[in-house]
Amino acid sequence: MSLNTMPSTINRTFSIAPMLDWTDRHYRYFARLMSAQALLYTEMVTTGAIIHGKGDYLAYNDEEHPLALQLGGSNAVDLATCAKLAAERGYDEINLNVGCPSDRVQNGRFGACLMAEPELVAQCVEAMRAVVDIPVTVKTRIGIDEQDSYEFLTQFIDTVSAAGCDTFIIHARKAWLQGLSPKENREIPELDYPRVYQLKRDYPHLNLSLNGGVKTLTQCAEHLAHVDGVMVGREAYQNPYMLAQVDQRLCGEDKPVLSRDAVLEKMIPYIEKHLQDGGRLNHITRHITGLYQGEVGSRAWRRYVSENAHKPGAGIEVLHQARASMDLK
């Protein structure tokens, strides 16, 4: 990957949430084919993985811009080291995870538990901002455990914004750090959109995006009447074709909407290169099985891809045959 010497202008109207094992570089390339404006986020990468890991945890495709790196960590020195490396690699934004509730993340002293330590989060933000020129942002919850008052949330925002963070992505439900799994924490307790709206009214100078439970572009538009941006997670992954109208419906662009078949055709050269480089077909197809969600024959498409893409030597013909199987329905 070459260095990106021309930083992108970030449009925060619509973004796709960082999702572990889902929003890897293959999915992000696929998403970018459908929306030029959506801000894409990496999976959360820990500072330990970047500093001590053997792989290249900062690799991406140039076509993915605008692209934000989400970091997990709470050591200001390590975060600054990783932020600097990411900026040198051309990332457009550094985002600090203050929202993940898993036990593993808590044991590493990062994620949602950091909401209880706003001064530490402020130090981390300050350390990263000191070494990069790109935005440093924070993704957080509206509260944790019994610390779920509006005052608790505003104290966190006050402390962290004073360190120079002017952009927050707010997951509109609190996190239970004990007793609930990460999956349950995506659905329990109930979402509280009005609290995020109130935050924007009280902090008009900050850029605030809302996250949690958003499933349609119509819902995005409704939220955008109250906040600066909307971040969509699982729906953008499981029903990815929703991205094909983001630029037109939310960002005011006047351009044709790509058909699902056109998206697939645009994906073929990328897949072919991946195969030529020694990759397996299912590394990519697992991310695109939702392309025909809701269409007649979509079940046949998904079944054919899932049953054949993992086989040794599987190539592009699997996708063509899977698409042809839809027309038999």
mmCIF file of C-alpha atoms in Angstrom:
data_model
loop_
_atom_site.group_PDB
_atom_site.id
_atom_site.type_symbol
_atom_site.label_atom_id
_atom_site.label_comp_id
_atom_site.label_asym_id
_atom_site.label_seq_id
_atom_site.Cartn_x
_atom_site.Cartn_y
_atom_site.Cartn_z
ATOM 1 C CA MET A 1 0.000 0.000 0.000
ATOM 2 C CA SER A 2 1.331 3.386 -0.929
ATOM 3 C CA LEU A 3 1.239 6.336 1.428
ATOM 4 C CA ASN A 4 -1.759 8.563 1.010
ATOM 5 C CA THR A 5 -0.350 12.072 0.656
ATOM 6 C CA MET A 6 -3.731 13.705 -0.008
ATOM 7 C CA PRO A 7 -5.927 13.341 3.082
ATOM 8 C CA SER A 8 -9.588 12.925 2.260
ATOM 9 C CA THR A 9 -12.211 15.388 3.362
ATOM 10 C CA ILE A 10 -14.319 13.434 5.811
ATOM 11 C CA ASN A 11 -18.069 13.513 5.437
ATOM 12 C CA ARG A 12 -19.471 12.269 8.753
ATOM 13 C CA THR A 13 -23.107 12.117 7.662
ATOM 14 C CA PHE A 14 -23.049 8.323 7.371
ATOM 15 C CA SER A 15 -20.507 5.847 8.683
ATOM 16 C CA ILE A 16 -20.211 2.086 9.089
ATOM 17 C CA ALA A 17 -19.416 0.875 12.579
ATOM 18 C CA PRO A 18 -16.232 -1.006 13.443
ATOM 19 C CA MET A 19 -17.237 -4.651 13.900
ATOM 20 C CA LEU A 20 -14.788 -7.344 14.948
ATOM 21 C CA ASP A 21 -14.310 -10.092 12.328
ATOM 22 C CA TRP A 22 -16.686 -8.253 9.982
ATOM 23 C CA THR A 23 -15.349 -4.888 8.829
ATOM 24 C CA ASP A 24 -12.043 -6.136 7.492
ATOM 25 C CA ARG A 25 -10.364 -4.745 4.385
ATOM 26 C CA HIS A 26 -12.361 -6.999 2.036
ATOM 27 C CA TYR A 27 -15.706 -5.856 3.399
ATOM 28 C CA ARG A 28 -14.589 -2.235 3.350
ATOM 29 C CA TYR A 29 -13.581 -2.455 -0.332
ATOM 30 C CA PHE A 30 -16.989 -3.963 -1.077
ATOM 31 C CA ALA A 31 -18.772 -1.190 0.867
ATOM 32 C CA ARG A 32 -16.811 1.509 -0.919
ATOM 33 C CA LEU A 33 -18.038 0.254 -4.295
ATOM 34 C CA MET A 34 -21.552 1.245 -3.245
ATOM 35 C CA SER A 35 -20.877 4.514 -1.403
ATOM 36 C CA ALA A 36 -18.147 7.053 -2.067
ATOM 37 C CA GLN A 37 -19.192 9.171 0.918
ATOM 38 C CA ALA A 38 -19.599 6.677 3.760
ATOM 39 C CA LEU A 39 -16.872 6.919 6.378
ATOM 40 C CA LEU A 40 -15.447 3.436 6.922
ATOM 41 C CA TYR A 41 -13.922 2.129 10.150
ATOM 42 C CA THR A 42 -11.535 -0.740 10.688
ATOM 43 C CA GLU A 43 -12.241 -3.476 13.156
ATOM 44 C CA MET A 44 -10.953 -2.469 16.580
ATOM 45 C CA VAL A 45 -7.191 -3.076 16.660
ATOM 46 C CA THR A 46 -5.394 -3.166 20.007
ATOM 47 C CA THR A 47 -2.224 -1.215 20.541
ATOM 48 C CA GLY A 48 -0.547 -4.470 21.581
ATOM 49 C CA ALA A 49 -1.339 -6.092 18.239
ATOM 50 C CA ILE A 50 0.122 -3.177 16.285
ATOM 51 C CA ILE A 51 3.239 -2.772 18.432
ATOM 52 C CA HIS A 52 4.015 -6.420 19.205
ATOM 53 C CA GLY A 53 2.024 -8.463 16.655
ATOM 54 C CA LYS A 54 3.671 -10.264 13.754
ATOM 55 C CA GLY A 55 1.123 -9.283 11.112
ATOM 56 C CA ASP A 56 0.513 -5.942 9.449
ATOM 57 C CA TYR A 57 -2.524 -4.752 11.350
ATOM 58 C CA LEU A 58 -2.607 -1.421 9.511
ATOM 59 C CA ALA A 59 -2.881 -2.790 5.969
ATOM 60 C CA TYR A 60 -5.743 -1.559 3.808
ATOM 61 C CA ASN A 61 -6.658 -0.834 0.187
ATOM 62 C CA ASP A 62 -6.164 2.730 -1.046
ATOM 63 C CA GLU A 63 -9.698 2.657 -2.446
ATOM 64 C CA GLU A 64 -11.116 2.522 1.091
ATOM 65 C CA HIS A 65 -10.594 6.220 1.859
ATOM 66 C CA PRO A 66 -12.005 7.964 3.809
ATOM 67 C CA LEU A 67 -10.952 5.413 6.412
ATOM 68 C CA ALA A 68 -10.668 5.590 10.189
ATOM 69 C CA LEU A 69 -8.590 3.290 12.377
ATOM 70 C CA GLN A 70 -10.271 2.273 15.606
ATOM 71 C CA LEU A 71 -7.772 1.668 18.391
ATOM 72 C CA GLY A 72 -8.267 -0.263 21.615
ATOM 73 C CA GLY A 73 -6.026 0.660 24.498
ATOM 74 C CA SER A 74 -5.571 2.886 27.524
ATOM 75 C CA ASN A 75 -1.827 3.509 27.618
ATOM 76 C CA ALA A 76 -1.315 7.026 26.296
ATOM 77 C CA VAL A 77 2.236 6.353 25.083
ATOM 78 C CA ASP A 78 1.224 3.212 23.188
ATOM 79 C CA LEU A 79 -1.818 4.904 21.688
ATOM 80 C CA ALA A 80 0.309 7.814 20.513
ATOM 81 C CA THR A 81 2.798 5.393 18.939
ATOM 82 C CA CYS A 82 0.023 3.609 17.052
ATOM 83 C CA ALA A 83 -1.713 6.837 16.034
ATOM 84 C CA LYS A 84 1.522 8.142 14.564
ATOM 85 C CA LEU A 85 2.109 4.913 12.627
ATOM 86 C CA ALA A 86 -1.455 5.040 11.301
ATOM 87 C CA ALA A 87 -1.167 8.663 10.228
ATOM 88 C CA GLU A 88 2.059 7.848 8.396
ATOM 89 C CA ARG A 89 0.214 5.041 6.599
ATOM 90 C CA GLY A 90 -2.426 7.475 5.395
ATOM 91 C CA TYR A 91 -5.414 6.857 7.652
ATOM 92 C CA ASP A 92 -7.896 9.743 7.739
ATOM 93 C CA GLU A 93 -8.906 9.485 11.395
ATOM 94 C CA ILE A 94 -7.955 7.779 14.658
ATOM 95 C CA ASN A 95 -10.865 6.600 16.800
ATOM 96 C CA LEU A 96 -10.563 5.463 20.409
ATOM 97 C CA ASN A 97 -12.872 2.657 21.523
ATOM 98 C CA VAL A 98 -14.672 3.585 24.738
ATOM 99 C CA GLY A 99 -17.723 1.452 23.987
ATOM 100 C CA CYS A 100 -16.870 -2.256 23.808
ATOM 101 C CA PRO A 101 -18.184 -4.122 26.895
ATOM 102 C CA SER A 102 -16.514 -7.550 26.561
ATOM 103 C CA ASP A 103 -14.680 -9.106 29.502
ATOM 104 C CA ARG A 104 -11.512 -9.470 27.443
ATOM 105 C CA VAL A 105 -11.540 -5.782 26.653
ATOM 106 C CA GLN A 106 -12.240 -4.844 30.273
ATOM 107 C CA ASN A 107 -9.352 -7.003 31.433
ATOM 108 C CA GLY A 108 -7.130 -4.997 29.112
ATOM 109 C CA ARG A 109 -8.519 -1.816 30.665
ATOM 110 C CA PHE A 110 -10.043 -0.409 27.532
ATOM 111 C CA GLY A 111 -13.428 -0.216 25.883
ATOM 112 C CA ALA A 112 -16.560 0.854 27.762
ATOM 113 C CA CYS A 113 -14.969 0.618 31.215
ATOM 114 C CA LEU A 114 -12.938 3.712 30.300
ATOM 115 C CA MET A 115 -16.106 5.800 30.624
ATOM 116 C CA ALA A 116 -15.438 5.630 34.374
ATOM 117 C CA GLU A 117 -12.008 7.209 33.798
ATOM 118 C CA PRO A 118 -12.634 10.343 31.709
ATOM 119 C CA GLU A 119 -9.342 11.925 32.802
ATOM 120 C CA LEU A 120 -7.430 8.910 31.449
ATOM 121 C CA VAL A 121 -9.363 9.082 28.159
ATOM 122 C CA ALA A 122 -8.514 12.796 27.974
ATOM 123 C CA GLN A 123 -4.823 12.001 28.481
ATOM 124 C CA CYS A 124 -4.959 9.407 25.714
ATOM 125 C CA VAL A 125 -6.656 11.830 23.326
ATOM 126 C CA GLU A 126 -4.144 14.535 24.165
ATOM 127 C CA ALA A 127 -1.202 12.193 23.593
ATOM 128 C CA MET A 128 -2.507 11.125 20.173
ATOM 129 C CA ARG A 129 -3.379 14.646 19.085
ATOM 130 C CA ALA A 130 0.149 15.752 19.935
ATOM 131 C CA VAL A 131 1.681 13.468 17.301
ATOM 132 C CA VAL A 132 -0.855 13.497 14.427
ATOM 133 C CA ASP A 133 -2.551 16.106 12.269
ATOM 134 C CA ILE A 134 -5.595 13.961 11.480
ATOM 135 C CA PRO A 135 -8.737 13.948 13.671
ATOM 136 C CA VAL A 136 -8.737 11.966 16.921
ATOM 137 C CA THR A 137 -12.280 10.899 17.821
ATOM 138 C CA VAL A 138 -13.989 8.835 20.515
ATOM 139 C CA LYS A 139 -16.735 6.207 20.240
ATOM 140 C CA THR A 140 -18.555 5.748 23.517
ATOM 141 C CA ARG A 141 -21.789 4.699 25.227
ATOM 142 C CA ILE A 142 -24.295 6.880 27.093
ATOM 143 C CA GLY A 143 -23.316 5.249 30.393
ATOM 144 C CA ILE A 144 -22.100 2.116 32.154
ATOM 145 C CA ASP A 145 -23.762 -0.028 34.824
ATOM 146 C CA GLU A 146 -25.361 2.229 37.456
ATOM 147 C CA GLN A 147 -23.430 5.239 36.159
ATOM 148 C CA ASP A 148 -26.047 6.174 33.626
ATOM 149 C CA SER A 149 -27.189 9.664 34.525
ATOM 150 C CA TYR A 150 -27.089 12.463 31.985
ATOM 151 C CA GLU A 151 -24.679 14.244 34.332
ATOM 152 C CA PHE A 152 -22.284 11.299 34.151
ATOM 153 C CA LEU A 153 -22.365 11.457 30.358
ATOM 154 C CA THR A 154 -21.831 15.216 30.206
ATOM 155 C CA GLN A 155 -18.956 15.031 32.673
ATOM 156 C CA PHE A 156 -17.288 12.519 30.356
ATOM 157 C CA ILE A 157 -17.900 14.722 27.300
ATOM 158 C CA ASP A 158 -16.703 17.847 29.128
ATOM 159 C CA THR A 159 -13.463 16.211 30.257
ATOM 160 C CA VAL A 160 -12.584 14.565 26.950
ATOM 161 C CA SER A 161 -13.577 17.502 24.736
ATOM 162 C CA ALA A 162 -11.388 19.772 26.886
ATOM 163 C CA ALA A 163 -8.449 17.637 25.714
ATOM 164 C CA GLY A 164 -9.229 18.588 22.114
ATOM 165 C CA CYS A 165 -11.653 15.887 20.977
ATOM 166 C CA ASP A 166 -14.445 17.587 19.050
ATOM 167 C CA THR A 167 -16.036 14.487 17.489
ATOM 168 C CA PHE A 168 -17.880 11.751 19.371
ATOM 169 C CA ILE A 169 -19.825 8.732 18.126
ATOM 170 C CA ILE A 170 -22.440 7.909 20.751
ATOM 171 C CA HIS A 171 -23.905 4.408 20.983
ATOM 172 C CA ALA A 172 -27.335 5.298 22.364
ATOM 173 C CA ARG A 173 -27.523 2.626 25.070
ATOM 174 C CA LYS A 174 -25.507 2.124 28.185
ATOM 175 C CA ALA A 175 -23.231 -0.886 28.656
ATOM 176 C CA TRP A 176 -23.602 -3.434 31.422
ATOM 177 C CA LEU A 177 -20.039 -4.444 32.209
ATOM 178 C CA GLN A 178 -21.085 -7.355 34.432
ATOM 179 C CA GLY A 179 -23.653 -10.047 33.733
ATOM 180 C CA LEU A 180 -24.338 -9.426 30.047
ATOM 181 C CA SER A 181 -22.468 -10.738 27.016
ATOM 182 C CA PRO A 182 -21.294 -8.352 24.261
ATOM 183 C CA LYS A 183 -24.173 -9.684 22.122
ATOM 184 C CA GLU A 184 -26.717 -8.945 24.861
ATOM 185 C CA ASN A 185 -25.154 -5.500 25.287
ATOM 186 C CA ARG A 186 -26.157 -4.732 21.688
ATOM 187 C CA GLU A 187 -29.824 -5.257 22.600
ATOM 188 C CA ILE A 188 -30.107 -4.568 26.346
ATOM 189 C CA PRO A 189 -30.933 -2.092 27.834
ATOM 190 C CA GLU A 190 -33.210 -0.096 25.567
ATOM 191 C CA LEU A 191 -31.866 2.562 23.222
ATOM 192 C CA ASP A 192 -32.198 6.167 24.348
ATOM 193 C CA TYR A 193 -32.032 8.340 21.246
ATOM 194 C CA PRO A 194 -33.455 11.442 23.004
ATOM 195 C CA ARG A 195 -30.433 11.514 25.287
ATOM 196 C CA VAL A 196 -28.107 11.762 22.270
ATOM 197 C CA TYR A 197 -30.338 14.457 20.758
ATOM 198 C CA GLN A 198 -30.123 16.372 24.046
ATOM 199 C CA LEU A 199 -26.362 16.069 24.010
ATOM 200 C CA LYS A 200 -26.240 17.705 20.578
ATOM 201 C CA ARG A 201 -28.488 20.547 21.789
ATOM 202 C CA ASP A 202 -26.226 21.107 24.785
ATOM 203 C CA TYR A 203 -22.980 20.787 22.800
ATOM 204 C CA PRO A 204 -23.758 22.404 19.432
ATOM 205 C CA HIS A 205 -20.041 23.052 18.825
ATOM 206 C CA LEU A 206 -19.219 19.325 18.880
ATOM 207 C CA ASN A 207 -19.704 16.900 15.991
ATOM 208 C CA LEU A 208 -21.929 14.122 17.317
ATOM 209 C CA SER A 209 -22.905 10.931 15.495
ATOM 210 C CA LEU A 210 -25.559 8.527 16.746
ATOM 211 C CA ASN A 211 -25.107 4.748 16.714
ATOM 212 C CA GLY A 212 -27.311 1.827 17.697
ATOM 213 C CA GLY A 213 -30.293 0.026 16.209
ATOM 214 C CA VAL A 214 -30.462 1.971 12.944
ATOM 215 C CA LYS A 215 -31.757 -0.214 10.109
ATOM 216 C CA THR A 216 -32.894 2.028 7.238
ATOM 217 C CA LEU A 217 -31.832 5.167 5.402
ATOM 218 C CA THR A 218 -35.199 6.671 6.324
ATOM 219 C CA GLN A 219 -34.303 6.238 9.992
ATOM 220 C CA CYS A 220 -30.893 7.783 9.266
ATOM 221 C CA ALA A 221 -32.574 10.841 7.775
ATOM 222 C CA GLU A 222 -34.841 11.157 10.826
ATOM 223 C CA HIS A 223 -31.856 11.056 13.197
ATOM 224 C CA LEU A 224 -29.951 13.555 11.051
ATOM 225 C CA ALA A 225 -32.565 16.147 11.932
ATOM 226 C CA HIS A 226 -31.098 16.028 15.449
ATOM 227 C CA VAL A 227 -27.426 15.021 15.138
ATOM 228 C CA ASP A 228 -24.518 15.494 12.733
ATOM 229 C CA GLY A 229 -24.072 11.907 11.638
ATOM 230 C CA VAL A 230 -25.409 8.364 11.895
ATOM 231 C CA MET A 231 -23.289 5.222 12.269
ATOM 232 C CA VAL A 232 -24.866 1.963 11.117
ATOM 233 C CA GLY A 233 -23.539 -1.419 12.207
ATOM 234 C CA ARG A 234 -25.056 -4.853 11.636
ATOM 235 C CA GLU A 235 -27.610 -3.742 9.041
ATOM 236 C CA ALA A 236 -24.854 -2.343 6.803
ATOM 237 C CA TYR A 237 -23.183 -5.741 6.959
ATOM 238 C CA GLN A 238 -26.144 -8.097 6.698
ATOM 239 C CA ASN A 239 -28.023 -5.980 4.152
ATOM 240 C CA PRO A 240 -25.110 -4.211 2.434
ATOM 241 C CA TYR A 241 -27.050 -3.028 -0.595
ATOM 242 C CA MET A 242 -28.569 -0.315 1.602
ATOM 243 C CA LEU A 243 -25.243 1.470 0.992
ATOM 244 C CA ALA A 244 -26.008 1.890 -2.712
ATOM 245 C CA GLN A 245 -28.303 4.858 -2.002
ATOM 246 C CA VAL A 246 -26.399 6.522 0.850
ATOM 247 C CA ASP A 247 -24.715 9.118 -1.365
ATOM 248 C CA GLN A 248 -27.938 10.078 -3.115
ATOM 249 C CA ARG A 249 -30.391 10.034 -0.191
ATOM 250 C CA LEU A 250 -28.207 11.309 2.635
ATOM 251 C CA CYS A 251 -25.329 13.194 1.004
ATOM 252 C CA GLY A 252 -27.109 15.004 -1.825
ATOM 253 C CA GLU A 253 -25.198 13.449 -4.701
ATOM 254 C CA ASP A 254 -26.865 13.283 -8.097
ATOM 255 C CA LYS A 255 -25.659 10.039 -9.641
ATOM 256 C CA PRO A 256 -27.151 6.729 -10.748
ATOM 257 C CA VAL A 257 -27.727 3.987 -8.186
ATOM 258 C CA LEU A 258 -25.677 0.881 -8.997
ATOM 259 C CA SER A 259 -27.654 -2.315 -9.427
ATOM 260 C CA ARG A 260 -26.768 -5.321 -7.283
ATOM 261 C CA ASP A 261 -25.408 -7.094 -10.348
ATOM 262 C CA ALA A 262 -23.250 -4.068 -11.181
ATOM 263 C CA VAL A 263 -21.819 -4.116 -7.652
ATOM 264 C CA LEU A 264 -20.959 -7.800 -8.037
ATOM 265 C CA GLU A 265 -19.292 -7.181 -11.407
ATOM 266 C CA LYS A 266 -17.205 -4.363 -9.889
ATOM 267 C CA MET A 267 -16.118 -6.741 -7.134
ATOM 268 C CA ILE A 268 -14.866 -9.433 -9.543
ATOM 269 C CA PRO A 269 -11.427 -7.893 -10.400
ATOM 270 C CA TYR A 270 -10.681 -7.414 -6.692
ATOM 271 C CA ILE A 271 -11.561 -11.037 -5.976
ATOM 272 C CA GLU A 272 -9.494 -12.257 -8.914
ATOM 273 C CA LYS A 273 -6.439 -10.404 -7.638
ATOM 274 C CA HIS A 274 -6.979 -11.847 -4.159
ATOM 275 C CA LEU A 275 -7.048 -15.344 -5.658
ATOM 276 C CA GLN A 276 -3.935 -14.668 -7.754
ATOM 277 C CA ASP A 277 -2.145 -13.558 -4.589
ATOM 278 C CA GLY A 278 -2.904 -16.904 -2.960
ATOM 279 C CA GLY A 279 -6.043 -15.945 -1.054
ATOM 280 C CA ARG A 280 -9.145 -18.104 -0.763
ATOM 281 C CA LEU A 281 -12.510 -17.210 -2.256
ATOM 282 C CA ASN A 282 -14.402 -17.472 1.025
ATOM 283 C CA HIS A 283 -12.155 -14.837 2.631
ATOM 284 C CA ILE A 284 -14.204 -12.370 0.580
ATOM 285 C CA THR A 285 -17.480 -14.107 -0.225
ATOM 286 C CA ARG A 286 -18.422 -14.336 3.465
ATOM 287 C CA HIS A 287 -18.804 -10.552 3.349
ATOM 288 C CA ILE A 288 -20.962 -10.346 0.232
ATOM 289 C CA THR A 289 -23.571 -13.069 0.771
ATOM 290 C CA GLY A 290 -26.062 -10.394 1.850
ATOM 291 C CA LEU A 291 -25.852 -8.507 -1.461
ATOM 292 C CA TYR A 292 -29.134 -9.933 -2.778
ATOM 293 C CA GLN A 293 -30.958 -9.751 0.567
ATOM 294 C CA GLY A 294 -34.698 -9.426 -0.047
ATOM 295 C CA GLU A 295 -34.506 -10.371 -3.724
ATOM 296 C CA VAL A 296 -36.224 -13.370 -5.276
ATOM 297 C CA GLY A 297 -33.705 -16.227 -5.222
ATOM 298 C CA SER A 298 -31.494 -14.665 -2.536
ATOM 299 C CA ARG A 299 -31.630 -17.857 -0.482
ATOM 300 C CA ALA A 300 -30.343 -19.867 -3.472
ATOM 301 C CA TRP A 301 -27.506 -17.347 -3.903
ATOM 302 C CA ARG A 302 -26.485 -17.566 -0.253
ATOM 303 C CA ARG A 303 -26.712 -21.335 -0.171
ATOM 304 C CA TYR A 304 -24.630 -21.846 -3.314
ATOM 305 C CA VAL A 305 -21.919 -19.440 -2.155
ATOM 306 C CA SER A 306 -21.733 -20.865 1.370
ATOM 307 C CA GLU A 307 -21.601 -24.455 0.124
ATOM 308 C CA ASN A 308 -18.949 -23.892 -2.539
ATOM 309 C CA ALA A 309 -16.758 -20.850 -1.832
ATOM 310 C CA HIS A 310 -14.721 -22.619 0.859
ATOM 311 C CA LYS A 311 -13.683 -25.522 -1.361
ATOM 312 C CA PRO A 312 -10.035 -25.761 -2.436
ATOM 313 C CA GLY A 313 -9.499 -24.099 -5.803
ATOM 314 C CA ALA A 314 -12.877 -22.329 -5.744
ATOM 315 C CA GLY A 315 -12.835 -19.366 -8.142
ATOM 316 C CA ILE A 316 -14.989 -16.693 -9.720
ATOM 317 C CA GLU A 317 -17.157 -19.317 -11.407
ATOM 318 C CA VAL A 318 -18.756 -19.978 -8.004
ATOM 319 C CA LEU A 319 -20.197 -16.463 -7.980
ATOM 320 C CA HIS A 320 -21.442 -16.685 -11.546
ATOM 321 C CA GLN A 321 -23.102 -20.024 -10.827
ATOM 322 C CA ALA A 322 -24.577 -18.723 -7.585
ATOM 323 C CA ARG A 323 -26.048 -15.754 -9.442
ATOM 324 C CA ALA A 324 -27.432 -18.043 -12.149
ATOM 325 C CA SER A 325 -29.073 -20.220 -9.490
ATOM 326 C CA MET A 326 -31.190 -17.217 -8.446
ATOM 327 C CA ASP A 327 -32.847 -17.060 -11.861
ATOM 328 C CA LEU A 328 -34.054 -20.644 -11.526
ATOM 329 C CA LYS A 329 -36.235 -19.645 -8.579
#
